[in-house]
mmCIF file of C-alpha atoms in Angstrom:
data_model
loop_
_atom_site.group_PDB
_atom_site.id
_atom_site.type_symbol
_atom_site.label_atom_id
_atom_site.label_comp_id
_atom_site.label_asym_id
_atom_site.label_seq_id
_atom_site.Cartn_x
_atom_site.Cartn_y
_atom_site.Cartn_z
ATOM 1 C CA MET G 228 -38.796 17.899 173.539
ATOM 2 C CA ASN G 229 -39.345 21.674 173.185
ATOM 3 C CA ASN G 230 -42.596 21.072 171.275
ATOM 4 C CA VAL G 231 -43.971 18.664 173.894
ATOM 5 C CA VAL G 232 -46.612 19.996 176.302
ATOM 6 C CA TRP G 233 -46.826 18.099 179.599
ATOM 7 C CA VAL G 234 -50.164 17.902 181.349
ATOM 8 C CA SER G 235 -49.905 17.081 185.029
ATOM 9 C CA ASP G 236 -51.138 17.862 188.477
ATOM 10 C CA GLN G 237 -49.618 20.570 190.632
ATOM 11 C CA ASP G 238 -47.428 18.363 192.763
ATOM 12 C CA ALA G 239 -44.249 20.252 193.648
ATOM 13 C CA SER G 240 -41.879 17.432 192.579
ATOM 14 C CA VAL G 241 -43.709 17.048 189.270
ATOM 15 C CA LEU G 242 -43.521 20.775 188.595
ATOM 16 C CA ALA G 243 -39.826 20.808 189.468
ATOM 17 C CA ALA G 244 -39.112 17.946 187.085
ATOM 18 C CA LEU G 245 -41.041 19.632 184.269
ATOM 19 C CA ARG G 246 -39.683 23.130 184.824
ATOM 20 C CA PRO G 247 -37.516 23.055 181.605
ATOM 21 C CA TYR G 248 -40.517 22.126 179.555
ATOM 22 C CA ARG G 249 -43.890 23.565 178.551
ATOM 23 C CA HIS G 250 -46.479 22.585 181.188
ATOM 24 C CA LEU G 251 -50.258 22.775 181.586
ATOM 25 C CA ALA G 252 -52.112 22.038 184.743
ATOM 26 C CA CYS G 253 -54.623 19.177 184.544
ATOM 27 C CA GLN G 254 -58.000 20.874 184.579
ATOM 28 C CA VAL G 255 -59.738 18.000 186.389
ATOM 29 C CA HIS G 256 -57.151 18.075 189.096
ATOM 30 C CA LEU G 257 -57.652 21.845 189.513
ATOM 31 C CA TYR G 258 -61.396 21.374 189.892
ATOM 32 C CA ASN G 259 -60.714 18.612 192.433
ATOM 33 C CA THR G 260 -58.590 21.106 194.351
ATOM 34 C CA VAL G 261 -61.437 23.644 194.244
ATOM 35 C CA LEU G 262 -63.920 21.184 195.653
ATOM 36 C CA ARG G 263 -61.543 19.815 198.239
ATOM 37 C CA HIS G 264 -60.964 23.252 199.713
ATOM 38 C CA ALA G 265 -64.557 24.609 199.284
ATOM 39 C CA LEU G 266 -66.045 21.507 200.932
ATOM 40 C CA ASN G 267 -63.541 21.247 203.748
ATOM 41 C CA THR G 268 -65.753 20.094 206.581
ATOM 42 C CA ASP G 269 -63.547 21.602 209.326
ATOM 43 C CA GLU G 270 -64.051 25.091 207.863
ATOM 44 C CA LEU G 271 -67.699 24.449 206.980
ATOM 45 C CA ALA G 272 -68.370 23.386 210.624
ATOM 46 C CA GLU G 273 -67.837 27.051 211.629
ATOM 47 C CA ALA G 274 -69.484 28.811 208.706
ATOM 48 C CA VAL G 275 -72.376 26.446 207.783
ATOM 49 C CA PRO G 276 -72.579 23.670 210.399
ATOM 50 C CA GLU G 277 -75.654 22.042 208.825
ATOM 51 C CA VAL G 278 -73.750 21.453 205.573
ATOM 52 C CA ALA G 279 -70.760 20.037 207.418
ATOM 53 C CA GLU G 280 -73.021 17.733 209.454
ATOM 54 C CA THR G 281 -74.722 16.434 206.315
ATOM 55 C CA LEU G 282 -71.424 15.688 204.523
ATOM 56 C CA LEU G 283 -70.002 13.961 207.593
ATOM 57 C CA ALA G 284 -73.226 12.011 208.201
ATOM 58 C CA VAL G 285 -73.360 10.799 204.609
ATOM 59 C CA LYS G 286 -69.765 9.692 204.736
ATOM 60 C CA ALA G 287 -70.362 7.779 207.933
ATOM 61 C CA LEU G 288 -73.547 6.294 206.595
ATOM 62 C CA VAL G 289 -71.883 4.950 203.479
ATOM 63 C CA ARG G 290 -69.073 3.505 205.533
ATOM 64 C CA TYR G 291 -71.642 1.722 207.764
ATOM 65 C CA LEU G 292 -73.563 0.423 204.761
ATOM 66 C CA LYS G 293 -70.488 -1.096 203.291
ATOM 67 C CA GLN G 294 -69.216 -2.592 206.515
ATOM 68 C CA SER G 295 -72.546 -4.007 207.602
ATOM 69 C CA GLY G 296 -73.306 -5.534 204.151
ATOM 70 C CA LEU G 297 -76.558 -3.464 203.831
ATOM 71 C CA ALA G 298 -75.249 -1.881 200.699
ATOM 72 C CA SER G 299 -76.065 -5.050 198.796
ATOM 73 C CA GLN G 300 -79.730 -4.524 199.625
ATOM 74 C CA LEU G 301 -79.894 -1.175 197.860
ATOM 75 C CA PRO G 302 -80.805 -0.887 194.179
ATOM 76 C CA THR G 303 -77.625 1.090 193.357
ATOM 77 C CA THR G 304 -73.965 0.539 194.026
ATOM 78 C CA VAL G 305 -72.783 2.637 197.013
ATOM 79 C CA LYS G 306 -69.603 4.710 196.509
ATOM 80 C CA GLN G 307 -67.584 6.325 199.230
ATOM 81 C CA MET G 308 -66.230 9.807 199.004
ATOM 82 C CA ALA G 309 -62.619 9.917 197.978
ATOM 83 C CA GLU G 310 -60.383 12.997 198.308
ATOM 84 C CA THR G 311 -58.353 12.121 195.303
ATOM 85 C CA ARG G 312 -61.478 12.259 193.013
ATOM 86 C CA TYR G 313 -63.839 14.828 194.341
ATOM 87 C CA ASN G 314 -66.601 14.093 191.884
ATOM 88 C CA THR G 315 -67.185 11.066 194.154
ATOM 89 C CA VAL G 316 -68.679 13.620 196.656
ATOM 90 C CA PHE G 317 -71.367 14.425 194.078
ATOM 91 C CA LEU G 318 -71.850 10.785 193.179
ATOM 92 C CA THR G 319 -72.201 9.739 196.806
ATOM 93 C CA LEU G 320 -74.595 12.534 197.616
ATOM 94 C CA GLU G 321 -76.645 11.876 194.535
ATOM 95 C CA LEU G 322 -76.857 8.178 195.412
ATOM 96 C CA ILE G 323 -78.013 8.780 198.984
ATOM 97 C CA GLN G 324 -80.607 11.281 197.638
ATOM 98 C CA SER G 325 -81.909 8.739 195.126
ATOM 99 C CA VAL G 326 -82.301 5.927 197.694
ATOM 100 C CA HIS G 327 -83.301 8.102 200.629
ATOM 101 C CA ALA G 328 -86.757 6.446 200.995
ATOM 102 C CA GLU G 329 -85.323 2.928 200.776
ATOM 103 C CA LEU G 330 -82.606 3.836 203.348
ATOM 104 C CA GLN G 331 -85.189 5.131 205.753
ATOM 105 C CA GLU G 332 -87.210 1.939 205.475
ATOM 106 C CA LEU G 333 -84.144 -0.294 205.757
ATOM 107 C CA LEU G 334 -82.739 1.553 208.801
ATOM 108 C CA GLN G 335 -86.128 1.641 210.522
ATOM 109 C CA SER G 336 -86.422 -2.093 210.181
ATOM 110 C CA ARG G 337 -83.157 -2.293 212.108
ATOM 111 C CA ASP G 338 -84.050 0.392 214.612
ATOM 112 C CA GLU G 339 -81.163 2.548 213.310
ATOM 113 C CA SER G 340 -83.034 5.552 211.910
ATOM 114 C CA ALA G 341 -80.648 7.787 213.917
ATOM 115 C CA ARG G 342 -78.025 7.245 211.278
ATOM 116 C CA LEU G 343 -80.053 9.435 208.916
ATOM 117 C CA ARG G 344 -80.826 12.084 211.493
ATOM 118 C CA ASN G 345 -78.025 14.483 210.525
ATOM 119 C CA VAL G 346 -78.599 14.092 206.824
ATOM 120 C CA SER G 347 -80.713 17.131 205.952
ATOM 121 C CA PRO G 348 -82.904 16.491 202.851
ATOM 122 C CA ASP G 349 -82.844 20.179 201.913
ATOM 123 C CA VAL G 350 -79.030 20.443 202.240
ATOM 124 C CA LEU G 351 -78.652 17.197 200.338
ATOM 125 C CA ALA G 352 -80.861 18.381 197.478
ATOM 126 C CA PHE G 353 -79.036 21.695 197.192
ATOM 127 C CA LEU G 354 -75.567 20.149 197.209
ATOM 128 C CA VAL G 355 -76.535 17.602 194.518
ATOM 129 C CA GLU G 356 -77.840 20.259 192.158
ATOM 130 C CA PHE G 357 -75.051 22.678 192.968
ATOM 131 C CA LEU G 358 -72.278 20.140 192.389
ATOM 132 C CA ARG G 359 -73.791 18.649 189.228
ATOM 133 C CA PRO G 360 -72.139 21.191 186.862
ATOM 134 C CA PHE G 361 -68.742 20.374 188.443
ATOM 135 C CA ASN G 362 -69.312 16.714 187.798
ATOM 136 C CA ASP G 363 -70.340 17.516 184.166
ATOM 137 C CA ALA G 364 -67.180 19.590 183.675
ATOM 138 C CA GLN G 365 -64.928 16.886 184.949
ATOM 139 C CA LYS G 366 -66.577 14.215 182.739
ATOM 140 C CA GLU G 367 -66.170 16.430 179.616
ATOM 141 C CA LEU G 368 -62.639 17.585 180.407
ATOM 142 C CA GLU G 369 -61.363 14.055 180.992
ATOM 143 C CA GLY G 370 -62.817 12.715 177.757
ATOM 144 C CA ASP G 371 -60.550 10.883 175.329
ATOM 145 C CA LYS G 372 -62.721 10.440 172.230
ATOM 146 C CA HIS G 373 -62.352 14.040 171.014
ATOM 147 C CA PRO G 374 -60.159 17.034 171.741
ATOM 148 C CA THR G 375 -60.856 18.677 175.107
ATOM 149 C CA LEU G 376 -58.454 21.590 175.471
ATOM 150 C CA HIS G 377 -60.859 24.063 174.000
ATOM 151 C CA LEU G 378 -63.472 23.190 176.660
ATOM 152 C CA ALA G 379 -61.399 24.636 179.471
ATOM 153 C CA VAL G 380 -62.368 28.230 178.724
ATOM 154 C CA LEU G 381 -66.140 27.490 178.475
ATOM 155 C CA TRP G 382 -66.242 25.418 181.659
ATOM 156 C CA ALA G 383 -64.269 27.994 183.644
ATOM 157 C CA ASN G 384 -66.784 30.687 182.623
ATOM 158 C CA LYS G 385 -69.826 28.466 183.205
ATOM 159 C CA LEU G 386 -68.820 27.370 186.682
ATOM 160 C CA LYS G 387 -67.892 30.929 187.828
ATOM 161 C CA SER G 388 -71.290 32.065 186.548
ATOM 162 C CA HIS G 389 -72.919 29.046 188.323
ATOM 163 C CA CYS G 390 -71.358 30.190 191.629
ATOM 164 C CA GLN G 391 -72.521 33.744 191.422
ATOM 165 C CA PRO G 392 -74.974 34.785 194.249
ATOM 166 C CA ASP G 393 -78.649 33.874 193.762
ATOM 167 C CA VAL G 394 -81.354 35.944 195.452
ATOM 168 C CA ALA G 395 -83.241 32.749 196.194
ATOM 169 C CA ASP G 396 -80.380 31.242 198.165
ATOM 170 C CA THR G 397 -80.544 30.678 201.921
ATOM 171 C CA PRO G 398 -77.648 32.085 203.947
ATOM 172 C CA SER G 399 -75.926 28.704 204.084
ATOM 173 C CA GLN G 400 -76.375 28.229 200.254
ATOM 174 C CA ALA G 401 -74.911 31.670 199.653
ATOM 175 C CA VAL G 402 -71.871 30.706 201.709
ATOM 176 C CA ILE G 403 -71.373 27.527 199.693
ATOM 177 C CA ARG G 404 -71.567 29.481 196.408
ATOM 178 C CA GLN G 405 -69.110 32.087 197.591
ATOM 179 C CA ARG G 406 -66.592 29.573 198.858
ATOM 180 C CA HIS G 407 -66.586 27.793 195.528
ATOM 181 C CA LEU G 408 -66.368 31.041 193.596
ATOM 182 C CA ASP G 409 -63.390 32.204 195.728
ATOM 183 C CA TRP G 410 -61.539 28.928 195.119
ATOM 184 C CA LEU G 411 -62.342 28.946 191.442
ATOM 185 C CA THR G 412 -60.876 32.434 191.180
ATOM 186 C CA LYS G 413 -57.737 31.400 193.067
ATOM 187 C CA THR G 414 -57.184 28.054 191.385
ATOM 188 C CA ILE G 415 -58.455 28.044 187.780
ATOM 189 C CA GLU G 416 -56.112 29.879 185.428
ATOM 190 C CA ILE G 417 -56.713 29.960 181.717
ATOM 191 C CA GLN G 418 -53.403 29.666 179.879
ATOM 192 C CA PRO G 419 -52.589 31.034 176.408
ATOM 193 C CA LEU G 420 -52.917 27.559 174.912
ATOM 194 C CA HIS G 421 -56.448 27.253 176.240
ATOM 195 C CA LYS G 422 -57.306 30.582 174.548
ATOM 196 C CA ILE G 423 -55.774 29.490 171.275
ATOM 197 C CA ALA G 424 -57.776 26.298 171.441
ATOM 198 C CA ILE G 425 -61.053 28.130 171.820
ATOM 199 C CA PHE G 426 -60.081 30.422 168.897
ATOM 200 C CA LEU G 427 -59.518 27.326 166.791
ATOM 201 C CA TRP G 428 -63.113 26.191 167.523
ATOM 202 C CA PRO G 429 -64.789 27.877 164.573
ATOM 203 C CA LYS G 430 -68.000 28.311 166.456
ATOM 204 C CA PHE G 431 -66.221 30.675 168.914
ATOM 205 C CA ASN G 432 -63.561 32.151 166.726
ATOM 206 C CA GLN G 433 -64.863 35.675 167.469
ATOM 207 C CA LEU G 434 -63.702 35.208 171.098
ATOM 208 C CA ARG G 435 -66.630 37.089 172.538
ATOM 209 C CA MET G 436 -65.893 35.801 176.039
ATOM 210 C CA PHE G 437 -62.730 37.960 176.116
ATOM 211 C CA THR G 438 -62.073 41.694 176.089
ATOM 212 C CA PRO G 439 -61.100 43.404 172.812
ATOM 213 C CA ALA G 440 -57.489 43.663 174.013
ATOM 214 C CA GLU G 441 -57.421 39.961 174.910
ATOM 215 C CA ARG G 442 -58.836 39.029 171.476
ATOM 216 C CA THR G 443 -56.087 41.042 169.763
ATOM 217 C CA ASP G 444 -53.441 39.347 171.872
ATOM 218 C CA ILE G 445 -54.754 35.848 171.081
ATOM 219 C CA GLN G 446 -54.995 36.537 167.356
ATOM 220 C CA GLN G 447 -51.440 37.972 167.326
ATOM 221 C CA HIS G 448 -50.179 34.949 169.272
ATOM 222 C CA VAL G 449 -51.756 32.682 166.634
ATOM 223 C CA ARG G 450 -50.098 34.737 163.840
ATOM 224 C CA ILE G 451 -46.714 34.340 165.468
ATOM 225 C CA LEU G 452 -47.173 30.593 165.712
ATOM 226 C CA ILE G 453 -48.241 30.001 162.163
ATOM 227 C CA ASN G 454 -45.535 32.341 160.918
ATOM 228 C CA ARG G 455 -43.005 29.900 162.365
ATOM 229 C CA PHE G 456 -44.462 27.285 160.007
ATOM 230 C CA ARG G 457 -43.785 29.630 157.075
ATOM 231 C CA VAL G 458 -40.238 30.217 158.259
ATOM 232 C CA GLY G 459 -39.691 26.442 158.450
ATOM 233 C CA GLU G 460 -41.114 25.910 154.965
ATOM 234 C CA VAL G 461 -38.902 28.690 153.535
ATOM 235 C CA ALA G 462 -35.822 27.103 155.149
ATOM 236 C CA ALA G 463 -36.705 23.719 153.752
ATOM 237 C CA ALA G 464 -37.162 25.198 150.274
ATOM 238 C CA ARG G 465 -33.784 26.894 150.485
ATOM 239 C CA TRP G 466 -32.105 23.725 151.574
ATOM 240 C CA GLN G 467 -33.629 21.891 148.630
ATOM 241 C CA GLU G 468 -32.552 24.678 146.278
ATOM 242 C CA HIS G 469 -28.927 24.667 147.398
ATOM 243 C CA THR G 470 -28.484 20.897 147.829
ATOM 244 C CA GLY G 471 -30.926 19.541 145.300
ATOM 245 C CA GLN G 472 -32.247 17.246 148.067
ATOM 246 C CA SER G 473 -35.654 17.055 149.632
ATOM 247 C CA ASP G 474 -36.868 15.390 152.789
ATOM 248 C CA VAL G 475 -36.311 11.723 152.086
ATOM 249 C CA SER G 476 -38.839 10.509 154.598
ATOM 250 C CA SER G 477 -41.646 12.718 153.211
ATOM 251 C CA ALA G 478 -40.725 11.809 149.620
ATOM 252 C CA ALA G 479 -40.819 8.098 150.471
ATOM 253 C CA ALA G 480 -44.172 8.536 152.241
ATOM 254 C CA ALA G 481 -45.590 10.343 149.262
ATOM 255 C CA GLY G 482 -44.762 7.466 146.880
ATOM 256 C CA PRO G 483 -44.278 7.816 143.138
ATOM 257 C CA ALA G 484 -45.123 11.141 141.501
ATOM 258 C CA PRO G 485 -48.624 11.182 139.932
ATOM 259 C CA LYS G 486 -48.931 11.356 136.123
ATOM 260 C CA ARG G 487 -49.462 14.755 134.620
ATOM 261 C CA ARG G 488 -53.021 15.314 133.361
ATOM 262 C CA ALA G 489 -53.545 16.758 129.903
ATOM 263 C CA LEU G 490 -55.258 19.912 131.214
ATOM 264 C CA GLU G 491 -53.000 20.398 134.265
ATOM 265 C CA GLU G 492 -51.272 23.560 132.937
ATOM 266 C CA VAL G 493 -54.609 25.179 131.985
ATOM 267 C CA GLU G 494 -56.135 24.232 135.338
ATOM 268 C CA LYS G 495 -53.260 25.772 137.263
ATOM 269 C CA ALA G 496 -53.559 28.968 135.219
ATOM 270 C CA TRP G 497 -57.212 29.431 135.894
ATOM 271 C CA GLU G 498 -58.010 27.623 139.171
ATOM 272 C CA ASN G 499 -59.300 29.659 142.162
ATOM 273 C CA VAL G 500 -56.686 31.304 144.247
ATOM 274 C CA ARG G 501 -56.836 33.328 147.385
ATOM 275 C CA GLU G 502 -55.985 37.021 147.327
ATOM 276 C CA GLU G 503 -52.510 37.911 148.481
ATOM 277 C CA SER G 504 -53.881 39.685 151.532
ATOM 278 C CA GLU G 505 -55.706 36.539 152.553
ATOM 279 C CA ASP G 506 -52.630 34.418 152.162
ATOM 280 C CA ALA G 507 -50.596 36.958 154.110
ATOM 281 C CA ASP G 508 -53.127 36.836 157.010
ATOM 282 C CA GLU G 509 -54.792 33.546 157.244
ATOM 283 C CA VAL G 510 -56.137 34.533 160.656
ATOM 284 C CA GLN G 511 -58.128 37.395 159.214
ATOM 285 C CA PHE G 512 -59.441 35.232 156.416
ATOM 286 C CA TYR G 513 -60.581 32.653 159.017
ATOM 287 C CA LEU G 514 -62.393 35.412 160.923
ATOM 288 C CA SER G 515 -63.976 36.890 157.866
ATOM 289 C CA LEU G 516 -65.631 33.684 156.794
ATOM 290 C CA ASN G 517 -67.307 33.258 160.214
ATOM 291 C CA PRO G 518 -67.455 29.484 159.714
ATOM 292 C CA THR G 519 -69.919 27.291 161.505
ATOM 293 C CA MET G 520 -69.493 23.782 162.910
ATOM 294 C CA GLU G 521 -71.330 20.725 161.682
ATOM 295 C CA ALA G 522 -72.658 17.936 163.976
ATOM 296 C CA ASP G 523 -72.143 18.567 167.684
ATOM 297 C CA GLY G 524 -69.236 20.918 167.232
ATOM 298 C CA ARG G 525 -66.792 18.753 169.142
ATOM 299 C CA ASP G 526 -65.057 16.762 166.417
ATOM 300 C CA LEU G 527 -62.738 19.617 165.664
ATOM 301 C CA LEU G 528 -59.978 17.569 164.029
ATOM 302 C CA SER G 529 -62.344 16.386 161.327
ATOM 303 C CA TRP G 530 -63.498 19.967 160.649
ATOM 304 C CA TRP G 531 -59.886 21.143 160.242
ATOM 305 C CA LYS G 532 -59.106 18.123 158.037
ATOM 306 C CA GLN G 533 -62.011 19.139 155.781
ATOM 307 C CA HIS G 534 -60.813 22.774 155.640
ATOM 308 C CA GLU G 535 -57.058 22.427 155.536
ATOM 309 C CA THR G 536 -56.798 23.425 151.908
ATOM 310 C CA THR G 537 -58.525 26.730 152.863
ATOM 311 C CA PHE G 538 -56.533 27.252 156.058
ATOM 312 C CA PRO G 539 -53.331 25.192 155.680
ATOM 313 C CA LEU G 540 -51.405 26.880 158.428
ATOM 314 C CA LEU G 541 -54.232 27.111 160.935
ATOM 315 C CA ALA G 542 -55.106 23.489 160.251
ATOM 316 C CA ARG G 543 -51.510 22.544 161.058
ATOM 317 C CA LEU G 544 -51.697 24.574 164.257
ATOM 318 C CA ALA G 545 -55.032 22.981 165.166
ATOM 319 C CA ARG G 546 -53.575 19.434 164.843
ATOM 320 C CA MET G 547 -50.813 20.412 167.274
ATOM 321 C CA VAL G 548 -52.987 22.243 169.791
ATOM 322 C CA PHE G 549 -55.845 19.717 169.883
ATOM 323 C CA SER G 550 -53.339 16.875 170.421
ATOM 324 C CA VAL G 551 -52.923 18.341 173.995
ATOM 325 C CA PRO G 552 -55.571 17.053 176.402
ATOM 326 C CA ALA G 553 -57.114 19.284 179.051
ATOM 327 C CA SER G 554 -56.696 16.553 181.647
ATOM 328 C CA ARG G 555 -54.343 13.676 182.439
ATOM 329 C CA SER G 556 -57.290 11.564 183.550
ATOM 330 C CA SER G 557 -57.373 9.418 180.414
ATOM 331 C CA SER G 558 -53.727 8.338 180.906
ATOM 332 C CA GLU G 559 -54.397 7.745 184.598
ATOM 333 C CA ARG G 560 -57.324 5.470 183.741
ATOM 334 C CA ALA G 561 -55.087 3.515 181.337
ATOM 335 C CA PHE G 562 -52.416 2.961 183.931
ATOM 336 C CA SER G 563 -55.026 2.027 186.561
ATOM 337 C CA ALA G 564 -56.579 -0.453 184.135
ATOM 338 C CA ALA G 565 -53.186 -1.896 183.348
ATOM 339 C CA GLY G 566 -52.405 -2.234 187.116
ATOM 340 C CA ARG G 567 -55.596 -4.224 187.601
ATOM 341 C CA ALA G 568 -54.972 -6.404 184.524
ATOM 342 C CA ILE G 569 -51.389 -7.238 185.512
ATOM 343 C CA GLY G 570 -51.797 -8.479 189.031
ATOM 344 C CA GLU G 571 -49.388 -10.556 191.100
ATOM 345 C CA ARG G 572 -50.638 -13.765 189.557
ATOM 346 C CA ARG G 573 -50.644 -12.394 185.959
ATOM 347 C CA THR G 574 -47.092 -11.076 185.586
ATOM 348 C CA GLY G 575 -46.392 -13.514 182.741
ATOM 349 C CA LEU G 576 -48.920 -11.980 180.397
ATOM 350 C CA ALA G 577 -47.517 -11.172 176.959
ATOM 351 C CA PRO G 578 -47.563 -7.541 175.916
ATOM 352 C CA GLU G 579 -49.940 -8.352 173.083
ATOM 353 C CA THR G 580 -52.372 -9.954 175.595
ATOM 354 C CA VAL G 581 -52.221 -6.935 177.871
ATOM 355 C CA ASP G 582 -52.910 -4.660 174.846
ATOM 356 C CA ALA G 583 -55.945 -6.768 173.956
ATOM 357 C CA ILE G 584 -57.283 -6.707 177.545
ATOM 358 C CA LEU G 585 -56.901 -2.952 177.823
ATOM 359 C CA PHE G 586 -58.511 -2.474 174.325
ATOM 360 C CA LEU G 587 -61.542 -4.497 175.430
ATOM 361 C CA HIS G 588 -61.720 -2.610 178.749
ATOM 362 C CA ASP G 589 -61.662 0.774 176.895
ATOM 363 C CA ALA G 590 -64.275 -0.425 174.454
ATOM 364 C CA LYS G 591 -66.861 -1.252 177.103
#
């Protein structure tokens, strides 16, 4: 259990239960926290009332559209804002902006144009564009097709940069940016494991987003971790030497020993080898090559699989690090889908059937 990293929200009871173990905060949950506080309408009503009015008016409008049945007359599905998933704020605002003309016409036909009166088109347009990067961050960080832990550093930097003051901002827009920047600074904390993950992304192994002192600390941390692998290998070798026994499970998995080739001894004598200094410091060797990523740079496990003979210890570390997700959203979706599949009238489903249903749901 000591090697397990738990990813969860910041609920006090959850943190108390996981205190004996290694824990990472779910990045998507942290960004939800940022947005929930930064877009608190009670506080916005004092600082930027026009923004608070627009948010409240949109929420009331969506509620009315759903209750009245008018939502079915719109070209797009209407979603209500939900505090538990704050990207729904962006999705709702984006929807209202995209169907604003249709809404005006629909409400005018019912003599209810007043329902759009407090929805400022300018405020709506700004909020949609301002919140879009937050939505993009959440979508990437909750992905389950490729590793995501290494993205935490880049998104934290991008969003903080996005929230910096802009000379073209109106006073209310400047307030919105500053509120989000303040909450990002308070809430988003980059942990050592996030830093190691970005180091193990070859495209960014120079760690230029950190100070020289931070780079040195990260590299040293990586050296300590891979040195533990060496210690374990030495201990296993000594055990085999003293007992004449090897790891039965690994031997069985390996299968029968391959036949010796005629030139095997000559090949071993002359084959390429790394210098001793490189073997002693695989981290420095990794940095000196300045490797680049193929494809889109996100399929990191494949890259490390291809280069594990060059960097055996770093590749082993990469497999461990990239098995940790940046967010718990993927598992939440799986549980939610299972809850919908196994309703009150479907409790007799066989486990294999549930697996098949969830597989098809995930493959959509």
